[in-house]
Amino acid sequence: MSRRSQERKAELADRLAEAGKVSAKKPGRPAKAGRPKELFVPPRGWVGAGGGRVGYLDPPTMWRATTVQACGMWPFAAGSGSPMTGVPLGQHLFTGATVCGDPLNWFTRARYISNPSLFMLGMPGLGKSTLVNRMLIGLAATGVVPLVLGDLKPDYADTVRALGGQVISIGRGRGGINVLDPGAMGAAAARIGGQAGDVLMAEAHGRVLNMVAALITIVRGRPMDDHEQSVLSAVLHHLRERTVAGRPVLLPDVLRVLTEGPDRVRAVTLDRGDDTRYRDAVDPLHRSLLGILDGPLGDTFASETSTHIDPDAPAVCIDISGIGEADTQLTAAAMLAAWSDGLGTVAASHALADAGLAPRRWFFTVLDELWRPLRAATGIVDRIDALTRLNRSLGLGDAKITHTLKDAEALGTDADRAKARGFVERAGMVVCAGLPKAEMEDLGKIVGLSRREIELVSSWSSPPGWGVNGDNEEPPGRGRFLIKVGGRPGIPIKVAITEAERHLHNTNLRWTTNEEAVERATALAAGQVARASQEGAYVLPAQEEAYDRPGAADPEAAAGRRTA
């Protein structure tokens, strides 16, 4: 034994003896004979040279990888509990784990939710449409067809173009929708034929009736009477039976039938041969239809559909950004017409797939700025509810986006407010961006939020700090969201967009400088030229509008000028 070891052994013996003396001196606690006091050893060792003192160690760097990438370390891996099924959305705000999710995959694959729907709330400018854009891109990559039915800013048109989809413009001088056109449902019914075709045509009739009733509700500011819907249904049946195949039925045709008063329509009014009773029954409906045709909605809904939805398109966006902010009636009517036409296309696609005439496709619809049509007129919430309630049976996922629950509270009747709150209650996923604390308290009564979740989301609604050097500071809540599913704890995430997403999605486009606008227009024109060169033809946008304008030159000559 070395001299150093002998000294350490003697020092330890002295300390044991000292410990025994101290214990014996304490009153009421005499030292027990034959059982020496156990020496207390500090957890980090003795202080001093050779005492084995251990200093604090820095925590090791944490790395995350899949079981494929780090398969040799699999027995020692620990999961974070974040969902990994669906579109990659961002990182967990506290653990840094990747969080994936979307209504369709959480309904079909993960079985986390029982209804493939998402309801999103948040203050403006915090990234709601950015998160939905990411879902659109991820779902399109798996074969799902995104449908943006009423793009108001537009937030999604560039994304749909980048996906190779179809963008349809609606507004005065831009394009219109014939609400009496059965669209894709009528074409699918004719193609299927038989009893299944008749069933689909009856469904198309119901959608047309629902849409015309919605327009009348917007013009009147109140719902239609029950007998008026019966009269309108009889008029539509009369027109379908007597209109030449291939000729679309228009709203002016409905006025003509009401004026003529055929027997089928008179029977519904119970006029009993009295012309006065008939006029009393149909005149309110007649006046409302005149209000549509001669009022702010006439230019958009009185003529044929300018561009039909392509059922085979990989993505579709109906752009209504050309309608003015103050034109609330036309905005609400255009949104409802777009929803009706788009959901009719979904129903037609599934009917064709059921008949074995087309492959099965899934769809994901985006209903942004939900507060606009809700405030248009009393009873509009019933029309939206009728259009969207059966999405689970239609193979359809949807995302409804609005600012706060106050949008629903602003509705005119208690029944409408209750139905609007039902949109949140029925949603499989509820996503919250920054909201004031009072708003989160109200939402917690419907969704079930903990005190910590309410405080977290409320902190995201704070404004940015004052930048001392003039730099643009982002609000603290931008890109941060809380995902709630039933009674589960919420998942807070942080979304960081890529450069590609940043170029596709800019909600502040009107606030860009002239230089940025020129660069953007140049890049867009270059993309159009590149795509046209691949197809072997190109025409400048101004020339294309001139050739498509009514009364333009000979179509064959115009087609020749289009070819490069």
Coordinates of C-alpha atoms in Angstrom, one line a residue:
M1 CA 0.0 0.0 0.0
S2 CA 1.4 3.4 -0.9
R3 CA 2.0 6.1 1.6
R4 CA -0.7 8.3 0.1
S5 CA -3.3 5.5 0.5
Q6 CA -2.2 4.9 4.1
E7 CA -2.7 8.6 4.9
R8 CA -6.2 8.6 3.3
K9 CA -7.1 5.5 5.4
A10 CA -6.0 7.1 8.6
E11 CA -7.9 10.3 7.8
L12 CA -11.0 8.2 7.2
A13 CA -10.6 6.4 10.5
D14 CA -10.2 9.7 12.3
R15 CA -13.4 11.0 10.8
L16 CA -15.3 7.9 11.7
A17 CA -14.2 8.3 15.3
E18 CA -15.1 11.9 15.3
A19 CA -18.6 11.1 14.0
G20 CA -19.1 8.6 16.8
K21 CA -18.1 11.2 19.4
V22 CA -20.5 13.8 18.1
S23 CA -23.3 11.3 18.0
A24 CA -22.6 10.3 21.6
K25 CA -22.6 13.9 22.8
K26 CA -26.1 14.7 21.5
P27 CA -28.7 14.7 24.4
G28 CA -31.3 12.0 24.2
R29 CA -29.4 10.1 21.4
P30 CA -26.7 8.0 23.1
A31 CA -24.4 6.1 20.8
K32 CA -25.3 2.4 20.4
A33 CA -22.6 0.0 21.4
G34 CA -21.4 -2.3 18.7
R35 CA -23.0 -0.2 15.8
P36 CA -20.6 2.5 14.7
K37 CA -22.3 5.5 13.1
E38 CA -22.5 5.3 9.3
L39 CA -20.4 7.9 7.6
F40 CA -22.4 10.5 5.5
V41 CA -20.8 10.8 2.1
P42 CA -21.8 13.8 0.0
P43 CA -23.4 12.9 -3.3
R44 CA -20.7 14.8 -5.3
G45 CA -17.7 13.6 -3.1
W46 CA -15.5 15.2 -0.5
V47 CA -14.1 18.7 -0.9
G48 CA -10.4 18.8 -1.2
A49 CA -7.6 17.1 -3.0
G50 CA -8.3 13.4 -3.6
G51 CA -11.8 13.7 -2.2
G52 CA -13.5 12.7 -5.5
R53 CA -15.3 16.0 -5.9
V54 CA -17.2 16.1 -9.2
G55 CA -18.1 19.3 -11.0
Y56 CA -21.3 20.1 -12.9
L57 CA -21.4 18.7 -16.5
D58 CA -23.0 20.5 -19.4
P59 CA -26.0 18.5 -20.7
P60 CA -25.2 16.6 -23.9
T61 CA -26.4 17.8 -27.3
M62 CA -29.8 16.3 -28.2
W63 CA -30.3 15.0 -31.7
R64 CA -33.5 13.7 -33.3
A65 CA -33.7 11.1 -36.0
T66 CA -36.1 8.5 -37.3
T67 CA -35.6 4.8 -36.5
V68 CA -34.3 4.3 -40.0
Q69 CA -31.6 6.9 -39.6
A70 CA -30.6 5.9 -36.1
C71 CA -31.7 2.3 -36.0
G72 CA -28.6 1.2 -33.9
M73 CA -29.7 3.5 -31.1
W74 CA -33.4 2.5 -31.2
P75 CA -33.5 0.8 -27.8
F76 CA -32.4 4.1 -26.2
A77 CA -34.7 6.5 -28.1
A78 CA -37.6 8.2 -26.4
G79 CA -40.7 9.6 -28.2
S80 CA -41.9 13.1 -27.8
G81 CA -45.6 12.3 -28.2
S82 CA -46.1 14.6 -31.2
P83 CA -48.3 13.2 -34.1
M84 CA -46.3 12.2 -37.2
T85 CA -49.2 11.4 -39.5
G86 CA -50.1 13.9 -42.3
V87 CA -48.6 17.0 -43.7
P88 CA -45.5 18.3 -41.9
L89 CA -46.7 21.5 -40.3
G90 CA -43.9 22.7 -38.1
Q91 CA -42.0 22.1 -34.8
H92 CA -43.4 21.6 -31.3
L93 CA -42.9 24.9 -29.6
F94 CA -41.4 23.4 -26.4
T95 CA -39.8 20.1 -27.5
G96 CA -38.7 21.0 -31.0
A97 CA -40.2 17.7 -32.3
T98 CA -41.7 17.7 -35.8
V99 CA -45.5 17.9 -35.8
C100 CA -47.6 16.6 -38.7
G101 CA -51.3 16.8 -39.3
D102 CA -54.2 17.6 -41.5
P103 CA -58.0 16.8 -41.3
L104 CA -57.9 14.1 -44.0
N105 CA -55.0 12.1 -42.7
W106 CA -56.0 12.4 -39.1
F107 CA -59.4 11.1 -40.1
T108 CA -58.5 8.3 -42.6
R109 CA -55.1 7.0 -41.4
A110 CA -54.5 8.1 -37.8
R111 CA -58.1 8.0 -36.7
Y112 CA -57.5 10.9 -34.3
I113 CA -60.7 12.7 -35.3
S114 CA -64.2 11.5 -36.3
N115 CA -64.9 14.4 -38.7
P116 CA -62.5 15.5 -41.5
S117 CA -62.8 19.2 -40.8
L118 CA -60.7 22.0 -39.4
F119 CA -61.9 25.3 -37.9
M120 CA -59.2 28.0 -37.6
L121 CA -59.5 31.2 -35.6
G122 CA -56.9 34.0 -35.2
M123 CA -56.2 37.7 -35.5
P124 CA -55.3 39.0 -38.9
G125 CA -51.7 38.8 -40.0
L126 CA -50.6 35.9 -37.9
G127 CA -50.3 33.3 -40.6
K128 CA -53.6 31.4 -40.8
S129 CA -53.7 31.2 -44.6
T130 CA -49.9 30.4 -44.6
L131 CA -50.6 27.2 -42.6
V132 CA -53.5 26.3 -44.8
N133 CA -51.4 26.8 -47.9
R134 CA -48.9 24.3 -46.5
M135 CA -51.7 21.8 -46.1
L136 CA -52.8 22.4 -49.7
I137 CA -49.3 21.7 -51.0
G138 CA -48.8 18.6 -48.8
L139 CA -52.2 17.1 -49.6
A140 CA -51.8 17.8 -53.4
A141 CA -48.6 15.8 -53.3
T142 CA -50.5 12.8 -52.0
G143 CA -53.2 13.0 -54.7
V144 CA -55.8 15.0 -52.8
V145 CA -57.5 17.7 -54.9
P146 CA -57.5 21.2 -53.1
L147 CA -60.6 23.3 -53.8
V148 CA -60.4 27.0 -52.7
L149 CA -64.0 28.1 -53.1
G150 CA -63.9 31.8 -52.9
D151 CA -60.4 33.4 -52.6
L152 CA -60.9 36.9 -51.4
K153 CA -57.4 38.5 -51.3
P154 CA -56.2 36.2 -53.2
D155 CA -54.2 34.1 -50.8
Y156 CA -54.2 30.8 -52.7
A157 CA -54.3 31.6 -56.4
D158 CA -50.5 31.5 -56.9
T159 CA -50.3 28.2 -55.0
V160 CA -52.9 26.6 -57.2
R161 CA -51.2 27.8 -60.3
A162 CA -47.9 26.4 -59.1
L163 CA -49.6 23.1 -58.5
G164 CA -50.8 23.1 -62.2
G165 CA -54.4 23.7 -61.1
Q166 CA -57.2 25.8 -62.5
V167 CA -57.9 29.4 -61.4
I168 CA -61.3 30.9 -62.2
S169 CA -62.0 34.6 -61.8
I170 CA -65.5 35.7 -60.7
G171 CA -66.7 39.3 -60.6
R172 CA -68.1 42.1 -62.7
G173 CA -66.5 42.1 -66.1
R174 CA -64.3 39.1 -65.0
G175 CA -66.7 36.1 -65.2
G176 CA -70.0 34.8 -63.9
I177 CA -71.8 31.7 -62.6
N178 CA -75.1 30.5 -63.8
V179 CA -76.7 29.2 -60.5
L180 CA -79.3 27.2 -62.5
D181 CA -76.6 25.2 -64.3
P182 CA -76.3 21.7 -62.8
G183 CA -72.7 21.8 -63.9
A184 CA -70.6 18.7 -63.3
M185 CA -73.5 16.9 -61.6
G186 CA -75.7 17.2 -64.6
A187 CA -72.9 16.0 -66.9
A188 CA -72.2 13.0 -64.6
A189 CA -75.9 12.2 -64.4
A190 CA -76.2 12.0 -68.2
R191 CA -73.1 9.9 -68.4
I192 CA -74.2 7.4 -65.7
G193 CA -77.8 7.1 -66.8
G194 CA -80.4 4.8 -65.3
Q195 CA -81.7 5.0 -61.8
A196 CA -78.3 6.2 -60.4
G197 CA -78.3 9.0 -63.0
D198 CA -81.8 10.1 -61.9
V199 CA -80.8 10.1 -58.3
L200 CA -77.8 12.4 -59.1
M201 CA -80.0 14.7 -61.2
A202 CA -82.5 15.0 -58.3
E203 CA -79.5 16.0 -56.1
A204 CA -78.4 18.5 -58.6
H205 CA -82.0 20.0 -58.6
G206 CA -81.8 20.3 -54.9
R207 CA -78.5 22.1 -55.0
V208 CA -79.8 24.6 -57.6
L209 CA -82.9 25.3 -55.6
N210 CA -80.8 25.8 -52.5
M211 CA -78.5 28.3 -54.3
V212 CA -81.3 30.4 -55.8
A213 CA -83.0 30.5 -52.4
A214 CA -79.6 31.8 -51.0
L215 CA -79.5 34.6 -53.6
I216 CA -83.0 35.6 -52.7
T217 CA -82.2 35.5 -49.0
I218 CA -79.2 37.9 -49.6
V219 CA -81.4 40.3 -51.6
R220 CA -84.3 40.3 -49.2
G221 CA -82.3 40.2 -46.0
R222 CA -84.5 37.3 -44.7
P223 CA -85.2 33.7 -45.8
M224 CA -87.8 32.7 -48.4
D225 CA -91.2 31.5 -47.4
D226 CA -91.9 27.7 -47.6
H227 CA -94.5 28.0 -50.4
E228 CA -92.2 30.2 -52.5
Q229 CA -89.6 27.4 -52.5
S230 CA -92.3 25.0 -53.7
V231 CA -93.2 27.5 -56.5
L232 CA -89.5 27.8 -57.4
S233 CA -89.0 24.1 -57.5
A234 CA -92.0 23.6 -59.8
V235 CA -90.6 26.3 -62.1
L236 CA -87.2 24.6 -62.3
H237 CA -88.8 21.3 -63.1
H238 CA -90.9 22.9 -65.8
L239 CA -87.9 24.5 -67.4
R240 CA -85.8 21.2 -67.3
E241 CA -88.6 19.3 -69.1
R242 CA -89.1 21.9 -71.8
T243 CA -85.7 23.3 -72.5
V244 CA -83.8 22.0 -75.5
A245 CA -80.9 19.8 -74.7
G246 CA -77.6 21.7 -74.6
R247 CA -79.2 25.1 -73.9
P248 CA -78.6 26.3 -70.4
V249 CA -81.5 27.5 -68.2
L250 CA -81.0 31.1 -67.0
L251 CA -82.6 33.3 -64.3
P252 CA -84.5 35.3 -66.9
D253 CA -86.2 32.1 -68.0
V254 CA -87.6 31.7 -64.4
L255 CA -89.2 35.2 -64.7
R256 CA -90.7 34.2 -68.0
V257 CA -92.3 31.1 -66.6
L258 CA -93.7 33.0 -63.6
T259 CA -95.2 35.5 -65.9
E260 CA -96.8 32.8 -68.1
G261 CA -98.1 30.8 -65.2
P262 CA -98.2 27.2 -66.6
D263 CA -100.6 24.7 -64.9
R264 CA -97.8 22.9 -63.1
V265 CA -96.7 26.1 -61.3
R266 CA -100.3 27.3 -60.7
A267 CA -101.1 24.0 -59.0
V268 CA -98.5 24.6 -56.3
T269 CA -99.9 28.1 -55.6
L270 CA -103.4 26.8 -54.9
D271 CA -104.9 29.5 -57.1
R272 CA -107.9 27.4 -57.9
G273 CA -108.3 29.1 -61.3
D274 CA -108.2 32.6 -59.8
D275 CA -105.5 34.7 -61.5
T276 CA -105.5 37.2 -58.7
R277 CA -104.7 34.5 -56.1
Y278 CA -101.9 33.3 -58.4
R279 CA -100.4 36.8 -58.7
D280 CA -100.6 37.3 -55.0
A281 CA -98.7 34.1 -54.4
V282 CA -95.8 34.6 -56.9
D283 CA -95.4 38.4 -57.0
P284 CA -93.0 38.6 -53.9
L285 CA -90.8 35.9 -55.5
H286 CA -91.1 37.7 -58.9
R287 CA -89.9 41.0 -57.3
S288 CA -87.0 39.3 -55.6
L289 CA -85.8 37.7 -58.8
L290 CA -86.1 41.1 -60.5
G291 CA -84.0 42.5 -57.7
I292 CA -81.3 40.0 -58.4
L293 CA -81.2 40.6 -62.2
D294 CA -81.5 44.4 -62.0
G295 CA -79.5 44.8 -58.8
P296 CA -75.9 44.4 -57.9
L297 CA -75.9 40.6 -58.6
G298 CA -77.3 40.7 -62.1
D299 CA -74.1 41.0 -64.1
T300 CA -72.6 38.0 -62.3
F301 CA -75.5 35.6 -62.1
A302 CA -77.8 36.4 -65.1
S303 CA -75.8 34.8 -67.9
E304 CA -74.1 31.6 -68.6
T305 CA -71.2 30.3 -66.6
S306 CA -68.0 31.8 -68.0
T307 CA -65.7 29.0 -67.0
H308 CA -66.7 25.6 -65.7
I309 CA -64.7 23.7 -63.1
D310 CA -62.5 21.1 -64.6
P311 CA -63.3 17.8 -62.8
D312 CA -59.8 16.5 -63.7
A313 CA -57.8 19.5 -62.5
P314 CA -55.2 18.7 -59.7
A315 CA -56.4 21.9 -57.9
V316 CA -59.0 24.5 -58.3
C317 CA -59.2 28.1 -57.0
I318 CA -62.2 30.4 -57.6
D319 CA -60.8 33.9 -57.3
I320 CA -63.3 36.6 -56.2
S321 CA -60.7 39.1 -55.2
G322 CA -61.9 41.5 -58.0
I323 CA -65.1 42.2 -56.0
G324 CA -64.9 45.4 -54.0
E325 CA -64.7 45.2 -50.2
A326 CA -67.8 47.3 -49.7
D327 CA -69.9 45.1 -52.1
T328 CA -71.0 42.7 -49.3
Q329 CA -74.0 41.3 -51.2
L330 CA -72.1 40.3 -54.3
T331 CA -69.2 38.9 -52.2
A332 CA -71.5 36.7 -50.2
A333 CA -73.4 35.6 -53.2
A334 CA -70.2 34.8 -55.2
M335 CA -68.9 32.7 -52.2
L336 CA -72.0 30.7 -51.9
A337 CA -72.3 30.1 -55.6
A338 CA -68.6 29.0 -55.7
W339 CA -69.2 26.6 -52.8
S340 CA -72.3 25.2 -54.4
D341 CA -70.5 24.6 -57.7
G342 CA -67.4 23.2 -56.1
L343 CA -69.2 20.8 -53.8
G344 CA -71.4 19.7 -56.8
T345 CA -68.2 18.8 -58.6
V346 CA -67.2 16.7 -55.6
A347 CA -70.5 14.9 -55.6
A348 CA -70.3 14.3 -59.4
S349 CA -66.7 12.8 -59.0
H350 CA -67.8 10.4 -56.4
A351 CA -70.9 9.4 -58.4
L352 CA -68.7 8.6 -61.4
A353 CA -66.3 6.6 -59.2
D354 CA -69.3 4.6 -57.7
A355 CA -70.4 3.7 -61.2
G356 CA -66.8 2.6 -62.2
L357 CA -66.4 5.4 -64.7
A358 CA -63.7 7.4 -63.0
P359 CA -61.0 6.8 -60.3
R360 CA -61.8 7.6 -56.7
R361 CA -60.5 11.1 -55.6
W362 CA -60.5 12.9 -52.3
F363 CA -61.0 16.6 -52.0
F364 CA -60.0 19.3 -49.5
T365 CA -62.0 22.5 -49.6
V366 CA -61.0 25.9 -48.1
L367 CA -63.7 28.3 -46.9
D368 CA -61.8 31.4 -46.0
E369 CA -63.2 34.7 -44.5
L370 CA -66.3 32.8 -43.2
W371 CA -67.6 36.0 -41.5
R372 CA -68.4 37.7 -44.8
P373 CA -71.2 35.5 -46.0
L374 CA -72.4 35.0 -42.4
R375 CA -73.1 38.7 -42.1
A376 CA -74.7 39.1 -45.5
A377 CA -78.3 38.3 -44.4
T378 CA -80.3 36.4 -41.8
G379 CA -80.6 32.7 -42.7
I380 CA -77.3 32.5 -44.7
V381 CA -75.9 30.3 -42.0
D382 CA -78.6 27.7 -42.9
R383 CA -77.4 27.7 -46.5
I384 CA -73.7 27.2 -45.4
D385 CA -74.7 24.5 -43.0
A386 CA -76.7 22.7 -45.8
L387 CA -73.7 22.9 -48.2
T388 CA -71.1 21.7 -45.7
R389 CA -72.7 19.4 -43.1
L390 CA -72.3 16.1 -45.1
N391 CA -68.6 16.4 -45.9
R392 CA -67.7 13.2 -44.2
S393 CA -70.0 11.1 -46.5
L394 CA -68.7 13.0 -49.5
G395 CA -65.1 12.0 -49.1
L396 CA -64.4 15.7 -48.4
G397 CA -62.2 17.4 -45.9
D398 CA -62.7 21.1 -45.3
A399 CA -61.0 24.1 -43.5
K400 CA -63.2 27.0 -42.3
I401 CA -61.3 30.1 -41.4
T402 CA -62.4 33.2 -39.6
H403 CA -61.1 35.8 -37.1
T404 CA -62.9 35.3 -33.8
L405 CA -66.1 33.8 -32.4
K406 CA -67.4 37.3 -32.3
D407 CA -68.1 36.9 -36.0
A408 CA -70.8 34.4 -35.0
E409 CA -72.1 36.5 -32.1
A410 CA -72.7 39.3 -34.5
L411 CA -75.5 37.4 -36.3
G412 CA -79.0 38.6 -36.1
T413 CA -80.9 35.8 -34.3
D414 CA -80.1 33.3 -31.5
A415 CA -80.7 30.4 -33.9
D416 CA -78.1 31.7 -36.4
R417 CA -75.6 32.2 -33.6
A418 CA -76.1 28.7 -32.3
K419 CA -75.7 27.2 -35.7
A420 CA -72.5 29.2 -36.3
R421 CA -71.1 27.9 -33.1
G422 CA -71.9 24.5 -34.3
F423 CA -69.3 24.8 -37.0
V424 CA -66.7 24.9 -34.2
E425 CA -68.3 22.1 -32.2
R426 CA -68.4 19.7 -35.1
A427 CA -64.9 20.4 -36.3
G428 CA -62.5 17.5 -35.9
M429 CA -59.5 19.9 -35.4
V430 CA -59.6 23.4 -34.0
V431 CA -56.5 25.6 -34.7
C432 CA -56.0 28.8 -32.8
A433 CA -53.6 31.6 -33.7
G434 CA -53.2 34.6 -31.5
L435 CA -56.5 35.7 -29.8
P436 CA -57.4 38.1 -27.0
K437 CA -57.9 36.5 -23.6
A438 CA -61.6 37.2 -23.5
E439 CA -62.0 35.5 -26.8
M440 CA -60.1 32.5 -25.6
E441 CA -62.3 32.3 -22.5
D442 CA -65.4 32.1 -24.7
L443 CA -63.7 29.5 -27.0
G444 CA -62.8 27.4 -23.9
K445 CA -66.5 26.9 -23.2
I446 CA -66.9 25.2 -26.5
V447 CA -63.5 23.4 -27.1
G448 CA -62.3 22.9 -23.5
L449 CA -59.0 24.8 -23.0
S450 CA -56.8 24.7 -19.9
R451 CA -55.7 27.9 -18.1
R452 CA -52.2 27.4 -19.4
E453 CA -53.4 27.1 -23.0
I454 CA -55.6 30.2 -22.7
E455 CA -52.6 32.2 -21.4
L456 CA -50.3 30.9 -24.1
V457 CA -52.5 31.7 -27.1
S458 CA -53.4 35.1 -25.5
S459 CA -49.8 36.0 -25.3
W460 CA -49.5 35.5 -29.1
S461 CA -52.0 38.3 -29.7
S462 CA -49.6 41.0 -28.4
P463 CA -48.2 43.5 -30.9
P464 CA -44.5 43.5 -31.8
G465 CA -42.0 45.6 -29.9
W466 CA -40.8 49.0 -31.0
G467 CA -37.9 48.5 -33.4
V468 CA -35.2 51.0 -32.4
N469 CA -33.3 50.7 -35.7
G470 CA -36.3 50.8 -38.0
D471 CA -36.3 47.1 -38.8
N472 CA -39.5 45.2 -39.3
E473 CA -40.3 43.2 -36.2
E474 CA -42.8 40.4 -36.4
P475 CA -45.6 40.0 -33.9
P476 CA -44.8 37.4 -31.2
G477 CA -47.7 35.2 -32.4
R478 CA -46.9 35.1 -36.1
G479 CA -46.5 31.5 -37.2
R480 CA -47.5 30.0 -33.8
F481 CA -50.6 27.9 -33.5
L482 CA -52.4 25.7 -30.9
I483 CA -54.0 22.5 -32.3
K484 CA -56.9 21.1 -30.3
V485 CA -58.6 17.8 -30.8
G486 CA -61.4 17.0 -28.5
G487 CA -60.3 16.8 -24.9
R488 CA -56.7 16.1 -25.7
P489 CA -54.0 18.6 -24.5
G490 CA -53.3 21.2 -27.2
I491 CA -50.2 20.9 -29.4
P492 CA -48.4 24.3 -29.7
I493 CA -46.4 24.6 -33.0
K494 CA -44.1 27.0 -34.7
V495 CA -44.4 27.2 -38.5
A496 CA -41.3 28.4 -40.4
I497 CA -42.0 28.9 -44.1
T498 CA -39.6 28.1 -46.9
E499 CA -38.5 30.6 -49.6
A500 CA -40.7 28.8 -52.2
E501 CA -43.7 29.3 -49.9
R502 CA -42.8 32.9 -49.2
H503 CA -42.8 33.7 -52.9
L504 CA -46.1 31.9 -53.5
H505 CA -47.9 33.5 -50.6
N506 CA -47.8 37.2 -49.8
T507 CA -50.9 38.6 -48.2
N508 CA -49.4 42.1 -48.2
L509 CA -48.9 42.3 -51.9
R510 CA -50.6 45.7 -52.2
W511 CA -47.9 47.1 -49.9
T512 CA -44.9 46.1 -52.0
T513 CA -42.7 48.7 -53.6
N514 CA -42.7 49.4 -57.3
E515 CA -39.4 47.6 -57.7
E516 CA -40.7 44.5 -56.0
A517 CA -43.9 44.6 -58.1
V518 CA -41.9 44.8 -61.3
E519 CA -39.8 41.9 -60.3
R520 CA -42.9 39.9 -59.4
A521 CA -44.6 40.7 -62.8
T522 CA -41.4 39.8 -64.7
A523 CA -41.1 36.5 -62.9
L524 CA -44.8 35.7 -63.6
A525 CA -44.5 36.6 -67.3
A526 CA -41.3 34.5 -67.6
G527 CA -43.2 31.5 -66.1
Q528 CA -46.0 32.0 -68.6
V529 CA -43.6 32.1 -71.5
A530 CA -41.8 28.9 -70.2
R531 CA -45.0 27.0 -69.9
A532 CA -46.3 28.2 -73.3
S533 CA -43.0 27.3 -75.0
Q534 CA -43.4 23.7 -73.8
E535 CA -46.9 23.6 -75.3
G536 CA -45.7 25.2 -78.6
A537 CA -47.9 28.3 -78.4
Y538 CA -47.8 31.6 -76.6
V539 CA -49.9 34.8 -76.6
L540 CA -49.5 37.9 -74.5
P541 CA -52.2 38.3 -71.9
A542 CA -53.4 41.6 -73.5
Q543 CA -53.8 39.9 -76.9
E544 CA -55.5 36.9 -75.3
E545 CA -58.1 39.2 -73.7
A546 CA -58.7 40.9 -77.1
Y547 CA -59.2 37.6 -78.9
D548 CA -61.6 36.3 -76.2
R549 CA -63.6 39.5 -76.1
P550 CA -67.1 39.3 -77.6
G551 CA -67.1 40.6 -81.2
A552 CA -63.4 40.0 -81.7
A553 CA -62.0 38.9 -85.0
D554 CA -62.6 35.5 -86.6
P555 CA -61.9 32.7 -84.1
E556 CA -59.8 30.7 -86.6
A557 CA -57.7 33.7 -87.4
A558 CA -57.4 34.5 -83.7
A559 CA -56.2 30.9 -83.1
G560 CA -53.7 31.4 -85.8
R561 CA -52.3 34.5 -84.2
R562 CA -52.0 32.8 -80.8
T563 CA -49.6 30.2 -82.2
A564 CA -46.0 31.3 -81.9

